mmCIF file of C-alpha atoms and ligand atoms in Angstrom:
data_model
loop_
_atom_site.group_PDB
_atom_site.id
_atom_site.type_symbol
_atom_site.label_atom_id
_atom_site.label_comp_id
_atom_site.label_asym_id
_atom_site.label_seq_id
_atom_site.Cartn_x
_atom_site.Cartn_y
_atom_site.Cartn_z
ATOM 1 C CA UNK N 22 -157.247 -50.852 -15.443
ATOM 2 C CA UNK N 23 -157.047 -54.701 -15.424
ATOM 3 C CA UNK N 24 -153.555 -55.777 -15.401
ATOM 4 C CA UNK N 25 -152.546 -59.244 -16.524
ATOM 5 C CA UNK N 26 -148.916 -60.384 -14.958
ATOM 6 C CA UNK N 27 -147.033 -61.567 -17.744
ATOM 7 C CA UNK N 28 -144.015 -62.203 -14.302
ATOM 8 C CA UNK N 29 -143.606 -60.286 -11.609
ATOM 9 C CA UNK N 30 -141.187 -57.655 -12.763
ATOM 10 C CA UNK N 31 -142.989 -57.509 -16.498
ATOM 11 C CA UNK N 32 -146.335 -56.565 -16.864
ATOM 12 C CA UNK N 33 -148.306 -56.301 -19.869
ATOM 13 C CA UNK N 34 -151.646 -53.780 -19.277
ATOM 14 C CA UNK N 35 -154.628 -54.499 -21.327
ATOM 15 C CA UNK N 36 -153.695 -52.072 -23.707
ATOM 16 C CA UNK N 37 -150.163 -52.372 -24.402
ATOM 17 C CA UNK N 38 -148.234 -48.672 -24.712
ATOM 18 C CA UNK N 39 -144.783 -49.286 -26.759
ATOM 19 C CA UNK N 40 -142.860 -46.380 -26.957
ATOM 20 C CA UNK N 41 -141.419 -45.919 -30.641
ATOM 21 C CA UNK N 42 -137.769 -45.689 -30.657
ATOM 22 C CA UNK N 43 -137.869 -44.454 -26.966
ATOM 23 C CA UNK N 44 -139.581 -41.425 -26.438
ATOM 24 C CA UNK N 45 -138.674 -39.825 -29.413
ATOM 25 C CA UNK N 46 -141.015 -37.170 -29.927
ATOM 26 C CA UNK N 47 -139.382 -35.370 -27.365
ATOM 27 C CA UNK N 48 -135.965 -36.637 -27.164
ATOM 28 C CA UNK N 49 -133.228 -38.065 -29.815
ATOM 29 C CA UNK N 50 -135.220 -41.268 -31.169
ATOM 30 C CA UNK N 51 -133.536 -44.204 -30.118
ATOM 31 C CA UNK N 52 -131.068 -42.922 -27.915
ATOM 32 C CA UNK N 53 -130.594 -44.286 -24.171
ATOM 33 C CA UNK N 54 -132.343 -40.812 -23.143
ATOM 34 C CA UNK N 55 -135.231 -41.346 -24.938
ATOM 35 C CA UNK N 56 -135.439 -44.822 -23.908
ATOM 36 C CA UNK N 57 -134.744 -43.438 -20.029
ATOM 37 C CA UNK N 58 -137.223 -40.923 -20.306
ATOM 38 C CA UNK N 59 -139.776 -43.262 -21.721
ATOM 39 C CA UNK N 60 -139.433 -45.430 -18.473
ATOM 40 C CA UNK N 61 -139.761 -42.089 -16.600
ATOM 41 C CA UNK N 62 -143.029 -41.324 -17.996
ATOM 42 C CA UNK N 63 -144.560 -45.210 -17.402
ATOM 43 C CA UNK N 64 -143.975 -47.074 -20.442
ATOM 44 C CA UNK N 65 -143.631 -50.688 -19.832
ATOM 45 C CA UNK N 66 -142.475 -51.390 -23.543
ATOM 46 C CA UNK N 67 -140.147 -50.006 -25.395
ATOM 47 C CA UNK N 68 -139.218 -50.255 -28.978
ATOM 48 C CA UNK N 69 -136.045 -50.139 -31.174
ATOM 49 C CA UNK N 70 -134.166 -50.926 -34.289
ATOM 50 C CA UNK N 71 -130.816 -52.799 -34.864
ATOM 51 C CA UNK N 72 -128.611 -53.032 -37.235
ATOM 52 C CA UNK N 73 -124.640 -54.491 -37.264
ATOM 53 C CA UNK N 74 -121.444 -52.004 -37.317
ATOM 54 C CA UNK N 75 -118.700 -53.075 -39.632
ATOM 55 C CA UNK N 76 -117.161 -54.946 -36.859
ATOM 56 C CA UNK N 77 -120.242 -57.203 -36.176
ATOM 57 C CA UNK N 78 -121.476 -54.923 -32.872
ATOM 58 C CA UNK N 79 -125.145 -54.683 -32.248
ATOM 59 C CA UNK N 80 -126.015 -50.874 -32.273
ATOM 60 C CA UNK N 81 -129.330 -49.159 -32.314
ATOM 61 C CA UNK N 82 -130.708 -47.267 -34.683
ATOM 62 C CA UNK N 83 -133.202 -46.892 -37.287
ATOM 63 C CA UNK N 84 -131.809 -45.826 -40.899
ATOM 64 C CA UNK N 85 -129.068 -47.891 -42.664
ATOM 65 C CA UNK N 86 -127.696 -44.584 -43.586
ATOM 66 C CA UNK N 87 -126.221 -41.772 -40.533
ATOM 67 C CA UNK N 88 -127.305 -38.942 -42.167
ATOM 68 C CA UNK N 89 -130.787 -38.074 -40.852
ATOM 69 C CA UNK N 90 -130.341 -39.267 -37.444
ATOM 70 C CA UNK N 91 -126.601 -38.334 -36.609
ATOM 71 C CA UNK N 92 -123.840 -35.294 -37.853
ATOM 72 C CA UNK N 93 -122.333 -38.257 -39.504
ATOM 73 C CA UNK N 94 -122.821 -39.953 -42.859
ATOM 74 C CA UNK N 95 -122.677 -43.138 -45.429
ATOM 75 C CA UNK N 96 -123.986 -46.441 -43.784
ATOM 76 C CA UNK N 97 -123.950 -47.832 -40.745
ATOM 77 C CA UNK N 98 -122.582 -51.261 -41.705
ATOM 78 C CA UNK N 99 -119.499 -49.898 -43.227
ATOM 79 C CA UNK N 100 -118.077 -48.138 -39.843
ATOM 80 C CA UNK N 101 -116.893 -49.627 -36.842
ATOM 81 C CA UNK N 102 -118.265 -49.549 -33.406
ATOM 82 C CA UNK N 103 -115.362 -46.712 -32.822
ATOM 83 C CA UNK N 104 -116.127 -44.619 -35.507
ATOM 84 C CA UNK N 105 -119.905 -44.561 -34.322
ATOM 85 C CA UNK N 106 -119.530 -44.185 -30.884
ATOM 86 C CA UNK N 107 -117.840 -40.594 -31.907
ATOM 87 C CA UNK N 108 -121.365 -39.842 -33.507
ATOM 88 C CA UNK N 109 -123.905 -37.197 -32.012
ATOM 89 C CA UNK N 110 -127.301 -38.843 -32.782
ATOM 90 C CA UNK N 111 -128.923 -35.246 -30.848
ATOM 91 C CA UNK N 112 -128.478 -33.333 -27.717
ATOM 92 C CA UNK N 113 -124.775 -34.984 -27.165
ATOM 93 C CA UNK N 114 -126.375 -38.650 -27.221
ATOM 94 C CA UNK N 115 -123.902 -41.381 -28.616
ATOM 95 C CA UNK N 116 -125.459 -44.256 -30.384
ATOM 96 C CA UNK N 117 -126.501 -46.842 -27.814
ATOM 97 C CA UNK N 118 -125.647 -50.867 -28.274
ATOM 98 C CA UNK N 119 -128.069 -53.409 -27.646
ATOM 99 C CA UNK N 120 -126.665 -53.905 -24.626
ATOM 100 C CA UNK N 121 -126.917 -51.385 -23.364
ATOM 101 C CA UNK N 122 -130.543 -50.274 -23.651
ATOM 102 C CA UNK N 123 -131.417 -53.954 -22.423
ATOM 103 C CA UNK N 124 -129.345 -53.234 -19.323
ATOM 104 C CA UNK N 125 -131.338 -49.746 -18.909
ATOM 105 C CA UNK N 126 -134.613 -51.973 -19.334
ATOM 106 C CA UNK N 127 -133.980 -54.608 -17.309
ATOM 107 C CA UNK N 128 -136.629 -54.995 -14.388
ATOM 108 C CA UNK N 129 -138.372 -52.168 -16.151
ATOM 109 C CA UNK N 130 -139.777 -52.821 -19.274
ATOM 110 C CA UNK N 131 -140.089 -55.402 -22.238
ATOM 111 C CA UNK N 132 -138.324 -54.564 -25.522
ATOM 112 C CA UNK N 133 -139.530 -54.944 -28.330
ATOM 113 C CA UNK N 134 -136.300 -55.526 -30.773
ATOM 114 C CA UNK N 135 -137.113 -54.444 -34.655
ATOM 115 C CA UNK N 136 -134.552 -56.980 -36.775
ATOM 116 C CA UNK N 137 -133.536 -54.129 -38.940
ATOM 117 C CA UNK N 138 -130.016 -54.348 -40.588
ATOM 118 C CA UNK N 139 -129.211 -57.674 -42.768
ATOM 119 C CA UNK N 140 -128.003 -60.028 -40.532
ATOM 120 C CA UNK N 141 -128.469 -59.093 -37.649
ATOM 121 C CA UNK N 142 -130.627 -61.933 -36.463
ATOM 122 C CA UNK N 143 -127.776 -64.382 -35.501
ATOM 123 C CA UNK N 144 -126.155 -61.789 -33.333
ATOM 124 C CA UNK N 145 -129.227 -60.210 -31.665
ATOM 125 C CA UNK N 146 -130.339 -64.377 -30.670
ATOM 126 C CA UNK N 147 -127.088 -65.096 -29.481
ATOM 127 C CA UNK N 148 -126.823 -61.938 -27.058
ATOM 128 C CA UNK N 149 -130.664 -62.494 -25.744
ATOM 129 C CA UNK N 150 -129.652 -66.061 -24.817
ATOM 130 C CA UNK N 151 -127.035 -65.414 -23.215
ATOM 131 C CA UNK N 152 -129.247 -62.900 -20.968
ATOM 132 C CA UNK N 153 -131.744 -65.432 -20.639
ATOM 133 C CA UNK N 154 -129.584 -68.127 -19.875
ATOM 134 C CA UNK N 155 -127.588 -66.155 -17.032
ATOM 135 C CA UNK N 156 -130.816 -65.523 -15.527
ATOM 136 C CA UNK N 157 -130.137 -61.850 -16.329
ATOM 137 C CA UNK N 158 -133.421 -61.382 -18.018
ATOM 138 C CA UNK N 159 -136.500 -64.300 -19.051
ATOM 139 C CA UNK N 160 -137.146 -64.639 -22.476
ATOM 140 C CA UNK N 161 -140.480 -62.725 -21.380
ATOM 141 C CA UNK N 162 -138.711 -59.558 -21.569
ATOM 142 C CA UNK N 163 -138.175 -59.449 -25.139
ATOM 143 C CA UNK N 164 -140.259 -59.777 -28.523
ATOM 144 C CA UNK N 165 -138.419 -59.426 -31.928
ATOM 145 C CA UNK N 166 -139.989 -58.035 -35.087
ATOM 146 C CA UNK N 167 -138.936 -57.572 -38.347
ATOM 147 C CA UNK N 168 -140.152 -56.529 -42.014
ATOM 148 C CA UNK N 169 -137.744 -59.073 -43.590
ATOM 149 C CA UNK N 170 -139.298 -62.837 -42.758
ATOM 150 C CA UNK N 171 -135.985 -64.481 -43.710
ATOM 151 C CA UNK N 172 -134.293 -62.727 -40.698
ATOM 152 C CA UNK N 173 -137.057 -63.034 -38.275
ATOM 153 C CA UNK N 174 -137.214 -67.045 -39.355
ATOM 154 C CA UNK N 175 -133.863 -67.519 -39.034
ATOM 155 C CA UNK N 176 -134.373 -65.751 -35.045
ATOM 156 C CA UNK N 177 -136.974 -68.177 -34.184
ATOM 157 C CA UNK N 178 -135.193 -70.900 -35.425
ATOM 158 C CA UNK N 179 -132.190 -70.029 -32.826
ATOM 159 C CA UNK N 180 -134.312 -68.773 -29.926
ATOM 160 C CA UNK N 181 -137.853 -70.177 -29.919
ATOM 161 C CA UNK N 182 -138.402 -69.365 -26.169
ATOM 162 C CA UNK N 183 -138.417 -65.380 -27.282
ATOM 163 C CA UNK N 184 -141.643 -64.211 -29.005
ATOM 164 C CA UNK N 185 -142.065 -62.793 -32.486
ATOM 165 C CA UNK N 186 -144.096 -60.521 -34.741
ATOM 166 C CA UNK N 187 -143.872 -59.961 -38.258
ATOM 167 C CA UNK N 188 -144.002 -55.933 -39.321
ATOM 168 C CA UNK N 189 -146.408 -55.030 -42.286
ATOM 169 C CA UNK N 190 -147.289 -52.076 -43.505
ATOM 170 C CA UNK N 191 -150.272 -53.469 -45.110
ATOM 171 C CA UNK N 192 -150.912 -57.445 -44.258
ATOM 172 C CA UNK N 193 -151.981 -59.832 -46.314
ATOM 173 C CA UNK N 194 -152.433 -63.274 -46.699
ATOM 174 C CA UNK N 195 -148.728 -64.067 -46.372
ATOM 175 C CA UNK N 196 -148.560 -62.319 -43.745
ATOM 176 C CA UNK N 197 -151.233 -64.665 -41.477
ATOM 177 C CA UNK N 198 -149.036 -67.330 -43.003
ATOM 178 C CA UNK N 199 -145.922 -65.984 -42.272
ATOM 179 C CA UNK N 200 -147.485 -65.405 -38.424
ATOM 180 C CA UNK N 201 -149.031 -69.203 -38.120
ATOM 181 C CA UNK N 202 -145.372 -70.755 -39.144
ATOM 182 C CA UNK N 203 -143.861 -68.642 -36.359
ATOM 183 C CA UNK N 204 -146.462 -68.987 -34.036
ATOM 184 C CA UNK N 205 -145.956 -64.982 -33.400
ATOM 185 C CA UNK N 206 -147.181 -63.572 -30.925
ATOM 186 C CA UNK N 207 -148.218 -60.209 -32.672
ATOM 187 C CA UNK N 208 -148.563 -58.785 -36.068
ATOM 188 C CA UNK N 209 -147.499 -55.061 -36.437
ATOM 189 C CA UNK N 210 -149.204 -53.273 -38.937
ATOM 190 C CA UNK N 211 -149.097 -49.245 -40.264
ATOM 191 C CA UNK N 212 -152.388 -47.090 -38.611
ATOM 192 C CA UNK N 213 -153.666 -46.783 -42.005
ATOM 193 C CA UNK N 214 -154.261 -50.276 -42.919
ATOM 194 C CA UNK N 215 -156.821 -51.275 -39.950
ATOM 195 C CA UNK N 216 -159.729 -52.115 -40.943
ATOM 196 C CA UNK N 217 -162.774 -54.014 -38.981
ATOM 197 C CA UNK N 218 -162.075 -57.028 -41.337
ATOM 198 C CA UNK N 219 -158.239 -56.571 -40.597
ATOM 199 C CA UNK N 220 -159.146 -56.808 -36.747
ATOM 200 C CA UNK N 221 -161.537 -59.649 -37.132
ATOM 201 C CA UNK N 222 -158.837 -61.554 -39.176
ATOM 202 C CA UNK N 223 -156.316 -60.979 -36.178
ATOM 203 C CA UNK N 224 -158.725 -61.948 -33.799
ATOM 204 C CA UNK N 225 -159.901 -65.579 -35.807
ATOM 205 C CA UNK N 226 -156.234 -66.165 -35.623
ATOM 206 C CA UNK N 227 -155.316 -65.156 -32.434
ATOM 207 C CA UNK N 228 -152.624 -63.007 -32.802
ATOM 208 C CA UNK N 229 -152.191 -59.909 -30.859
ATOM 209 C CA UNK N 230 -152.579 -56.545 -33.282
ATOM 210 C CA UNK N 231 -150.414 -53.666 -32.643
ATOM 211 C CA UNK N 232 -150.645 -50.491 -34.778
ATOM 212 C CA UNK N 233 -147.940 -47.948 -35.596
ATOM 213 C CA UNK N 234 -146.939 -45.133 -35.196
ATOM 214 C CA UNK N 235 -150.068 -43.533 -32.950
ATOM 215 C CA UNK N 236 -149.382 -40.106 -31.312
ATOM 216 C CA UNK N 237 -153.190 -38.910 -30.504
ATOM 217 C CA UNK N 238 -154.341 -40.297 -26.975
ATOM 218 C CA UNK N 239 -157.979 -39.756 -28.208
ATOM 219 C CA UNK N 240 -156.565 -41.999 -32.047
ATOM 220 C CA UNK N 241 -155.322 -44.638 -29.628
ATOM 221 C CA UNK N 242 -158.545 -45.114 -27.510
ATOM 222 C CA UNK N 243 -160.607 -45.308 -30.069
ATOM 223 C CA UNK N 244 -158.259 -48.127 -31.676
ATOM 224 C CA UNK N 245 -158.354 -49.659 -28.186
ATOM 225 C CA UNK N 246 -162.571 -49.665 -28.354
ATOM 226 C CA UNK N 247 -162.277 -51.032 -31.766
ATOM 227 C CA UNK N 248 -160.240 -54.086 -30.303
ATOM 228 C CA UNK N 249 -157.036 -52.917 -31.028
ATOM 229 C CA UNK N 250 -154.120 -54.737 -28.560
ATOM 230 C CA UNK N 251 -151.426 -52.005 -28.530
ATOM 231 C CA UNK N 252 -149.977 -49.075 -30.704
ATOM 232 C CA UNK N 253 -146.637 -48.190 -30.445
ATOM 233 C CA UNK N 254 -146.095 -43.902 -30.096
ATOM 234 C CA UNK N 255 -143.371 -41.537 -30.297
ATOM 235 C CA UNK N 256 -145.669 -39.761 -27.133
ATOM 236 C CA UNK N 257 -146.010 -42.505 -25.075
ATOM 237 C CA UNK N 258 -146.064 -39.512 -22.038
ATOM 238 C CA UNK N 259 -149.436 -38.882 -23.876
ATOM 239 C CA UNK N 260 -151.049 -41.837 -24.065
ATOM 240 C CA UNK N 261 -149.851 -42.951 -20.387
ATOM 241 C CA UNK N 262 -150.555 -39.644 -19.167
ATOM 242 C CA UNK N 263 -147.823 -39.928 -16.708
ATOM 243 C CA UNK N 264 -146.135 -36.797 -17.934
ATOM 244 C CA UNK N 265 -144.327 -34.349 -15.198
ATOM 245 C CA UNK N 266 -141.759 -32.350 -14.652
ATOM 246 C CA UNK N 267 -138.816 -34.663 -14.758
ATOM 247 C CA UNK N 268 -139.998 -36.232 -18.124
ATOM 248 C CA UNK N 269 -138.887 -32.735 -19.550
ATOM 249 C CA UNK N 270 -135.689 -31.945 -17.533
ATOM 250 C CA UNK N 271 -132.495 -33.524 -19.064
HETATM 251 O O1 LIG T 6 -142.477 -52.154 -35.619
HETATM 252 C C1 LIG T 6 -143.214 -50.969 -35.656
HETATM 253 C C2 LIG T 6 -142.425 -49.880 -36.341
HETATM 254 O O2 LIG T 6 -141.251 -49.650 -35.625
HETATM 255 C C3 LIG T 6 -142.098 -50.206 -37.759
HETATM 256 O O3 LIG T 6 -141.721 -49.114 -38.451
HETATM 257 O O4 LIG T 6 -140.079 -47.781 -39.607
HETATM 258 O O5 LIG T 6 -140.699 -47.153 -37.319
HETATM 259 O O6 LIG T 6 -139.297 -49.141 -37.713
HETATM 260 P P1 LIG T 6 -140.390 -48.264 -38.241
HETATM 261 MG MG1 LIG T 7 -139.031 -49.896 -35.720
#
């Protein structure tokens, strides 16, 4: 497999393996295990969803709302960082901060931050560059994404070194607009809207496609031979088909 050096420590593959929320097929999605584990089994790229706690801490998770994901409920925004640190998001796992799963992926893998919650784009830029600036991280490590254009503007507009990628379900032409003002680096679009024209569009304007969510190894090589950059998976142990024995110990 040809493998490009993006720097020494972070390596992007040909075909770029993110796993979705950590390895969440298997373990509690977006939870440091599943983020762990996901390293365990070879992925290079991991991706996950922020949103703000009452008191303005950067925690990760996907809903606005606790109830599907935790034994707690109402929103996210509306507790503080206390109150959701007591939360069991599965299998005893608390939910992680920011911080904390860019310390785990440090050296390890790029992460692939999905601007989630409202306003979260000020606080996620200012904790990247302080990374970057302490030479804890390069601004390599790190690609943010989001559904909602005014939050991923307002990111680019604080940290330009970082990359970006609008998310959308089903692009169209705002979305190729939206991606030439940013100059992202990707555009992340749902499984079921590729389409050759789709892929030749992406290609014309050089941005990187990445598809979501892919669980099939067999699904994700034939996106590859189509031209396909990356998919993001809740298996990545699948697709990387570095799965053993650890990956399925706690
Ligand atoms: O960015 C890809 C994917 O994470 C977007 O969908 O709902 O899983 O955050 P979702
Ligand atoms: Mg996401």
């Amino acid at each position: 497999m040809v493998v490009v050096r993006h720097t020494e420590e972070y390596q992007v593959t040909d075909f770029i393996v993110i796993a979705h929320r950590g390895a969440s097929g298997r373990w509690p999605e977006n939870s440091l295990l599943a983020f762990r584990k996901a390293i365990e089994a070879g992925a290079d790229w991991l991706e996950l969803d922020v949103h703000l706690s009452a008191d303005r801490q950067l925690v990760v998770l996907h809903d606005e709302s606790l109830t599907r994901t935790s034994n707690g409920c109402g929103l996210v925004g509306e507790q503080s960082l206390a109150e959701l640190r007591r939360l069991d998001i599965g299998m005893g796992e608390p939910i992680p901060l920011l911080a904390e799963v860019l310390d785990l992926a440090t050296g390890k893998a790029t992460v692939n931050i999905e601007l989630k919650g409202k306003g979260v784009a000020t606080a996620v830029a200012e904790l990247l560059r302080e990374r970057i600036n302490s030479g804890r991280q390069p601004a390599e490590a790190f690609l943010a994404s989001s559904l909602n254009e005014k939050e991923l503007i307002r990111f680019a507009g604080q940290l330009p070194q970082v990359r970006v990628a609008p998310v959308a379900g089903q692009p169209g032409k705002h979305t190729w607009e939206w991606a030439e003002r940013l100059n992202a680096w990707s555009v992340h679009v749902a499984k079921a809207a590729v389409t050759e024209r789709l892929i030749a569009t992406a290609r014309q304007k050089k941005r990187k496609l990445l598809v979501y969510t892919v669980n099939d190894s067999a699904a994700a090589k034939q996106l590859k031979a189509r031209g396909i950059d990356g998919v993001f998976s809740d298996y990545p142990e699948r697709l990387i088909g570095q799965q053993n024995e650890s990956f399925h110990a706690r």
